[in-house]
mmCIF file of C-alpha atoms in Angstrom:
data_model
loop_
_atom_site.group_PDB
_atom_site.id
_atom_site.type_symbol
_atom_site.label_atom_id
_atom_site.label_comp_id
_atom_site.label_asym_id
_atom_site.label_seq_id
_atom_site.Cartn_x
_atom_site.Cartn_y
_atom_site.Cartn_z
ATOM 1 C CA MET A 114 -17.682 28.418 -25.552
ATOM 2 C CA ALA A 115 -15.449 27.854 -22.538
ATOM 3 C CA LEU A 116 -18.485 27.692 -20.273
ATOM 4 C CA SER A 117 -20.257 25.179 -22.492
ATOM 5 C CA LEU A 118 -17.096 23.071 -22.709
ATOM 6 C CA ASP A 119 -16.738 23.126 -18.935
ATOM 7 C CA THR A 120 -20.389 22.133 -18.542
ATOM 8 C CA LEU A 121 -20.017 19.336 -21.081
ATOM 9 C CA LEU A 122 -16.934 18.040 -19.297
ATOM 10 C CA ALA A 123 -18.680 18.200 -15.931
ATOM 11 C CA ASP A 124 -21.646 16.198 -17.234
ATOM 12 C CA HIS A 125 -19.552 13.605 -19.055
ATOM 13 C CA LEU A 126 -16.287 13.546 -17.133
ATOM 14 C CA LEU A 127 -16.379 9.775 -16.598
ATOM 15 C CA SER A 128 -16.976 9.098 -20.295
ATOM 16 C CA ALA A 129 -14.123 11.440 -21.202
ATOM 17 C CA ILE A 130 -11.745 9.605 -18.867
ATOM 18 C CA VAL A 131 -12.808 6.182 -20.143
ATOM 19 C CA PHE A 132 -12.832 6.801 -23.883
ATOM 20 C CA LEU A 133 -9.979 9.299 -24.313
ATOM 21 C CA PRO A 134 -7.297 6.570 -24.681
ATOM 22 C CA LEU A 135 -9.326 4.547 -27.205
ATOM 23 C CA ALA A 136 -10.314 7.654 -29.178
ATOM 24 C CA THR A 137 -6.657 8.685 -29.320
ATOM 25 C CA VAL A 138 -5.397 5.452 -30.827
ATOM 26 C CA LEU A 139 -8.333 5.180 -33.236
ATOM 27 C CA LEU A 140 -7.541 8.661 -34.557
ATOM 28 C CA LEU A 141 -3.853 7.768 -34.741
ATOM 29 C CA ALA A 142 -4.663 4.588 -36.662
ATOM 30 C CA LEU A 143 -6.888 6.519 -39.066
ATOM 31 C CA ALA A 144 -4.235 9.186 -39.638
ATOM 32 C CA ASP A 145 -1.554 6.539 -39.988
ATOM 33 C CA GLY A 146 -3.539 4.821 -42.710
ATOM 34 C CA MET A 147 -3.664 8.103 -44.623
ATOM 35 C CA PHE A 148 -0.239 9.635 -43.945
ATOM 36 C CA ARG A 149 1.986 6.848 -42.547
ATOM 37 C CA LEU A 150 2.836 8.655 -39.316
ATOM 38 C CA PRO A 151 6.308 8.086 -37.853
ATOM 39 C CA GLU A 152 6.599 6.145 -34.619
ATOM 40 C CA THR A 153 7.717 9.299 -32.806
ATOM 41 C CA ILE A 154 4.325 10.924 -33.442
ATOM 42 C CA TRP A 155 2.611 7.854 -32.049
ATOM 43 C CA ARG A 156 4.789 7.854 -28.933
ATOM 44 C CA TYR A 157 4.366 11.529 -28.074
ATOM 45 C CA THR A 158 0.655 11.586 -28.896
ATOM 46 C CA ALA A 159 0.010 8.510 -26.740
ATOM 47 C CA LEU A 160 2.019 10.027 -23.894
ATOM 48 C CA ALA A 161 0.191 13.360 -24.204
ATOM 49 C CA SER A 162 -3.167 11.542 -24.154
ATOM 50 C CA SER A 163 -2.157 9.624 -21.031
ATOM 51 C CA LEU A 164 -1.153 12.854 -19.285
ATOM 52 C CA VAL A 165 -4.470 14.495 -20.226
ATOM 53 C CA GLY A 166 -6.212 11.413 -18.813
ATOM 54 C CA LEU A 167 -4.259 11.860 -15.588
ATOM 55 C CA LEU A 168 -5.368 15.508 -15.392
ATOM 56 C CA LEU A 169 -8.983 14.429 -15.914
ATOM 57 C CA ALA A 170 -8.578 11.887 -13.104
ATOM 58 C CA LEU A 171 -7.290 14.665 -10.829
ATOM 59 C CA ALA A 172 -10.311 16.772 -11.800
ATOM 60 C CA LEU A 173 -12.511 13.801 -10.946
ATOM 61 C CA TRP A 174 -10.842 13.541 -7.535
ATOM 62 C CA GLN A 175 -11.516 17.222 -6.938
ATOM 63 C CA ARG A 176 -15.209 16.882 -7.823
ATOM 64 C CA PHE A 177 -15.714 13.795 -5.669
ATOM 65 C CA ASP A 178 -17.547 14.329 -2.378
ATOM 66 C CA PRO A 179 -16.130 11.943 0.266
ATOM 67 C CA ALA A 180 -19.044 12.734 2.593
ATOM 68 C CA SER A 181 -21.537 11.128 0.182
ATOM 69 C CA SER A 182 -22.147 7.387 0.417
ATOM 70 C CA GLY A 183 -23.880 6.921 -2.935
ATOM 71 C CA MET A 184 -22.603 6.727 -6.485
ATOM 72 C CA GLN A 185 -21.532 10.099 -7.823
ATOM 73 C CA LEU A 186 -21.226 11.757 -11.251
ATOM 74 C CA VAL A 187 -23.588 9.133 -12.634
ATOM 75 C CA GLU A 188 -24.033 9.099 -16.418
ATOM 76 C CA HIS A 189 -27.023 7.174 -17.731
ATOM 77 C CA ALA A 190 -28.438 6.608 -21.209
ATOM 78 C CA ASP A 191 -30.717 3.995 -22.740
ATOM 79 C CA TRP A 192 -29.012 1.312 -24.804
ATOM 80 C CA ILE A 193 -31.262 -1.754 -25.008
ATOM 81 C CA PRO A 194 -33.788 -0.862 -22.275
ATOM 82 C CA SER A 195 -36.122 -3.755 -23.066
ATOM 83 C CA TRP A 196 -33.344 -6.108 -21.894
ATOM 84 C CA GLY A 197 -32.314 -3.946 -18.952
ATOM 85 C CA ILE A 198 -29.138 -2.821 -20.719
ATOM 86 C CA HIS A 199 -28.093 0.810 -20.309
ATOM 87 C CA TYR A 200 -24.971 2.896 -20.710
ATOM 88 C CA SER A 201 -24.380 3.718 -17.073
ATOM 89 C CA LEU A 202 -21.208 4.963 -15.381
ATOM 90 C CA GLY A 203 -20.662 6.107 -11.815
ATOM 91 C CA ILE A 204 -18.027 6.350 -9.138
ATOM 92 C CA ASP A 205 -17.630 5.661 -5.441
ATOM 93 C CA GLY A 206 -14.577 5.804 -3.178
ATOM 94 C CA ILE A 207 -13.135 2.479 -4.358
ATOM 95 C CA ALA A 208 -13.636 3.166 -8.071
ATOM 96 C CA LEU A 209 -12.177 6.659 -7.583
ATOM 97 C CA ARG A 210 -8.907 5.282 -6.248
ATOM 98 C CA LEU A 211 -8.658 2.443 -8.752
ATOM 99 C CA GLY A 212 -9.407 4.796 -11.640
ATOM 100 C CA ALA A 213 -6.891 7.380 -10.430
ATOM 101 C CA LEU A 214 -4.226 4.695 -9.974
ATOM 102 C CA THR A 215 -4.857 3.346 -13.480
ATOM 103 C CA SER A 216 -4.659 6.841 -14.975
ATOM 104 C CA PHE A 217 -1.401 7.462 -13.106
ATOM 105 C CA LEU A 218 0.196 4.200 -14.216
ATOM 106 C CA LEU A 219 -0.330 4.571 -17.975
ATOM 107 C CA PRO A 220 2.121 7.479 -18.496
ATOM 108 C CA VAL A 221 4.561 5.724 -16.142
ATOM 109 C CA VAL A 222 4.358 2.526 -18.218
ATOM 110 C CA LEU A 223 4.729 4.402 -21.513
ATOM 111 C CA LEU A 224 7.818 6.247 -20.240
ATOM 112 C CA ALA A 225 9.308 3.083 -18.722
ATOM 113 C CA SER A 226 8.964 1.222 -22.031
ATOM 114 C CA TRP A 227 10.059 4.193 -24.169
ATOM 115 C CA THR A 228 13.440 2.690 -25.118
ATOM 116 C CA ASP A 229 12.596 -0.982 -24.563
ATOM 117 C CA ILE A 230 9.904 -1.486 -27.220
ATOM 118 C CA HIS A 231 11.444 -1.558 -30.694
ATOM 119 C CA ALA A 232 9.241 -3.992 -32.624
ATOM 120 C CA ARG A 233 5.719 -3.014 -33.708
ATOM 121 C CA VAL A 234 5.731 0.165 -31.658
ATOM 122 C CA LYS A 235 2.470 1.430 -33.140
ATOM 123 C CA SER A 236 0.666 -1.806 -32.324
ATOM 124 C CA TYR A 237 2.072 -1.759 -28.794
ATOM 125 C CA LEU A 238 0.763 1.764 -28.174
ATOM 126 C CA PHE A 239 -2.592 0.888 -29.736
ATOM 127 C CA PHE A 240 -3.066 -2.087 -27.421
ATOM 128 C CA MET A 241 -1.824 -0.234 -24.332
ATOM 129 C CA LEU A 242 -4.296 2.618 -24.717
ATOM 130 C CA ALA A 243 -7.143 0.262 -25.670
ATOM 131 C CA LEU A 244 -6.324 -1.687 -22.500
ATOM 132 C CA GLN A 245 -6.595 1.546 -20.531
ATOM 133 C CA THR A 246 -10.126 2.136 -21.799
ATOM 134 C CA GLY A 247 -11.126 -1.422 -20.896
ATOM 135 C CA MET A 248 -9.754 -1.164 -17.362
ATOM 136 C CA LEU A 249 -11.275 2.237 -16.617
ATOM 137 C CA GLY A 250 -14.623 1.163 -18.062
ATOM 138 C CA ALA A 251 -14.664 -1.969 -15.921
ATOM 139 C CA PHE A 252 -14.034 0.120 -12.781
ATOM 140 C CA LEU A 253 -16.717 2.705 -13.551
ATOM 141 C CA ALA A 254 -19.515 0.663 -15.185
ATOM 142 C CA LEU A 255 -22.810 0.512 -13.271
ATOM 143 C CA ASN A 256 -24.507 -1.893 -15.674
ATOM 144 C CA LEU A 257 -23.373 -5.502 -15.663
ATOM 145 C CA PHE A 258 -23.649 -5.874 -19.440
ATOM 146 C CA LEU A 259 -21.568 -2.726 -19.933
ATOM 147 C CA PHE A 260 -19.096 -4.059 -17.381
ATOM 148 C CA TYR A 261 -18.876 -7.324 -19.331
ATOM 149 C CA VAL A 262 -18.178 -5.425 -22.571
ATOM 150 C CA PHE A 263 -15.351 -3.482 -20.934
ATOM 151 C CA TRP A 264 -14.074 -6.661 -19.288
ATOM 152 C CA GLU A 265 -13.762 -8.420 -22.648
ATOM 153 C CA LEU A 266 -12.284 -5.284 -24.242
ATOM 154 C CA MET A 267 -9.638 -5.345 -21.525
ATOM 155 C CA LEU A 268 -8.702 -8.978 -22.138
ATOM 156 C CA ILE A 269 -8.097 -8.691 -25.898
ATOM 157 C CA PRO A 270 -5.220 -6.163 -25.707
ATOM 158 C CA MET A 271 -3.727 -8.072 -22.778
ATOM 159 C CA TYR A 272 -3.612 -11.246 -24.888
ATOM 160 C CA PHE A 273 -1.701 -9.511 -27.691
ATOM 161 C CA ILE A 274 0.624 -7.623 -25.321
ATOM 162 C CA ILE A 275 1.595 -10.900 -23.655
ATOM 163 C CA GLY A 276 1.865 -12.829 -26.927
ATOM 164 C CA ILE A 277 3.922 -10.254 -28.872
ATOM 165 C CA TRP A 278 5.993 -8.372 -26.293
ATOM 166 C CA GLY A 279 6.255 -10.987 -23.546
ATOM 167 C CA GLY A 280 9.232 -13.103 -22.503
ATOM 168 C CA GLN A 281 10.678 -16.223 -24.056
ATOM 169 C CA ARG A 282 7.556 -18.321 -23.453
ATOM 170 C CA ARG A 283 5.158 -15.559 -24.456
ATOM 171 C CA VAL A 284 3.087 -17.683 -26.860
ATOM 172 C CA TYR A 285 2.562 -20.370 -24.225
ATOM 173 C CA ALA A 286 1.661 -17.688 -21.669
ATOM 174 C CA ALA A 287 -0.770 -16.001 -24.084
ATOM 175 C CA VAL A 288 -2.567 -19.268 -24.877
ATOM 176 C CA LYS A 289 -2.822 -20.123 -21.192
ATOM 177 C CA PHE A 290 -4.093 -16.621 -20.450
ATOM 178 C CA PHE A 291 -6.726 -16.991 -23.177
ATOM 179 C CA LEU A 292 -7.964 -20.330 -21.845
ATOM 180 C CA PHE A 293 -8.217 -19.107 -18.259
ATOM 181 C CA THR A 294 -9.976 -15.874 -19.189
ATOM 182 C CA MET A 295 -12.374 -17.618 -21.577
ATOM 183 C CA VAL A 296 -13.516 -20.043 -18.879
ATOM 184 C CA GLY A 297 -13.687 -17.229 -16.324
ATOM 185 C CA SER A 298 -15.701 -14.992 -18.656
ATOM 186 C CA LEU A 299 -18.220 -17.767 -19.306
ATOM 187 C CA LEU A 300 -18.635 -18.383 -15.573
ATOM 188 C CA MET A 301 -19.186 -14.694 -14.960
ATOM 189 C CA LEU A 302 -21.691 -14.460 -17.813
ATOM 190 C CA VAL A 303 -23.731 -17.323 -16.371
ATOM 191 C CA ALA A 304 -23.639 -15.747 -12.899
ATOM 192 C CA MET A 305 -24.826 -12.430 -14.354
ATOM 193 C CA LEU A 306 -27.756 -14.166 -16.046
ATOM 194 C CA VAL A 307 -28.679 -15.852 -12.763
ATOM 195 C CA LEU A 308 -28.796 -12.444 -11.029
ATOM 196 C CA TYR A 309 -30.891 -11.174 -13.932
ATOM 197 C CA VAL A 310 -33.382 -14.030 -13.459
ATOM 198 C CA LEU A 311 -33.486 -13.614 -9.661
ATOM 199 C CA HIS A 312 -34.235 -9.907 -9.986
ATOM 200 C CA GLN A 313 -37.017 -10.568 -12.486
ATOM 201 C CA GLU A 314 -38.548 -13.216 -10.216
ATOM 202 C CA GLN A 315 -38.494 -10.946 -7.167
ATOM 203 C CA PHE A 316 -39.520 -7.609 -8.671
ATOM 204 C CA GLY A 317 -41.159 -8.463 -11.983
ATOM 205 C CA SER A 318 -38.790 -6.213 -13.941
ATOM 206 C CA VAL A 319 -35.675 -6.779 -15.990
ATOM 207 C CA THR A 320 -32.471 -4.886 -15.328
ATOM 208 C CA LEU A 321 -28.727 -5.284 -15.358
ATOM 209 C CA ASN A 322 -28.121 -1.961 -13.578
ATOM 210 C CA LEU A 323 -26.356 -2.354 -10.250
ATOM 211 C CA ILE A 324 -28.238 0.618 -8.784
ATOM 212 C CA ALA A 325 -31.655 2.015 -9.604
ATOM 213 C CA PRO A 326 -31.484 4.125 -12.790
ATOM 214 C CA PRO A 327 -32.954 7.641 -12.933
ATOM 215 C CA GLY A 328 -36.700 7.249 -12.502
ATOM 216 C CA GLY A 329 -36.330 3.625 -11.402
ATOM 217 C CA THR A 330 -36.781 2.049 -7.996
ATOM 218 C CA ARG A 331 -34.681 -1.124 -8.027
ATOM 219 C CA GLY A 332 -31.241 -2.274 -9.116
ATOM 220 C CA LEU A 333 -29.433 -5.605 -9.029
ATOM 221 C CA LEU A 334 -27.947 -4.716 -5.642
ATOM 222 C CA ASP A 335 -31.504 -4.844 -4.244
ATOM 223 C CA THR A 336 -31.861 -8.488 -5.313
ATOM 224 C CA VAL A 337 -31.945 -11.011 -2.477
ATOM 225 C CA VAL A 338 -29.734 -13.986 -3.284
ATOM 226 C CA PRO A 339 -30.891 -17.099 -1.357
ATOM 227 C CA LEU A 340 -28.625 -18.953 1.042
ATOM 228 C CA ALA A 341 -27.635 -22.548 0.390
ATOM 229 C CA GLY A 342 -30.608 -24.865 0.800
ATOM 230 C CA GLN A 343 -33.195 -22.124 0.271
ATOM 231 C CA ALA A 344 -33.396 -22.439 -3.527
ATOM 232 C CA VAL A 345 -32.071 -24.411 -6.495
ATOM 233 C CA TRP A 346 -28.289 -24.690 -6.055
ATOM 234 C CA TRP A 347 -27.421 -22.436 -8.987
ATOM 235 C CA LYS A 348 -29.478 -19.577 -7.518
ATOM 236 C CA THR A 349 -27.713 -19.553 -4.146
ATOM 237 C CA GLN A 350 -25.013 -17.352 -2.658
ATOM 238 C CA PRO A 351 -22.188 -19.952 -2.530
ATOM 239 C CA TRP A 352 -22.495 -20.824 -6.229
ATOM 240 C CA LEU A 353 -22.755 -17.223 -7.401
ATOM 241 C CA PHE A 354 -19.850 -16.178 -5.194
ATOM 242 C CA ALA A 355 -17.729 -19.037 -6.551
ATOM 243 C CA ALA A 356 -18.601 -18.146 -10.163
ATOM 244 C CA PHE A 357 -17.657 -14.472 -9.785
ATOM 245 C CA ALA A 358 -14.591 -15.231 -7.668
ATOM 246 C CA LEU A 359 -13.209 -17.757 -10.163
ATOM 247 C CA ALA A 360 -13.873 -15.368 -13.055
ATOM 248 C CA PHE A 361 -11.989 -12.557 -11.328
#
């Protein structure tokens, strides 16, 4: 049993790191609806989950091979393959450090806010751990559609955290945050669709995978984006760069 668990964790370590926080708060919410759990249970369970996530991030660091230049520990499964949409996670040196930093910060944030959050504690913990899943998923996603899902999942908890537990002008800040992120998300969505079209025009196949999936030959990173003046303006590097940069 231990061997099979270790094998399962090795094959799906990235998924475990990404979805552990969300799974924790969903189970807490389900149990709370049945038994009305005290806030103390929520606090300690959320903290324990964050510490387990940190341990998984350390295990990920140990398994990472710094001598390899490609994506590592790739997880891939069909989702909507006819549209080029797959569940695909992977890690490189940058994602490794960002993911480890995010996993380290969550328990620090929970401990730092332990005595400062008094109102709606359960909701606060729910949104914090859901935010963690969104951030980790955005760092590790290798499919642009999956990245977009995690990106939007990340923004929703941030809106409520700002609007409920922010400073004196928290409602104003939350509305402004929503407007900026909505415009940015739309720009990014359009830019993603342009890359999708360019890839289809150049290779005759549809994909939103950044790298070639198992058994495939091309990913979005193989797409040649024209320079200014070489194609219609919305298919050129300056416009696509501006769209992604403004969204981020």
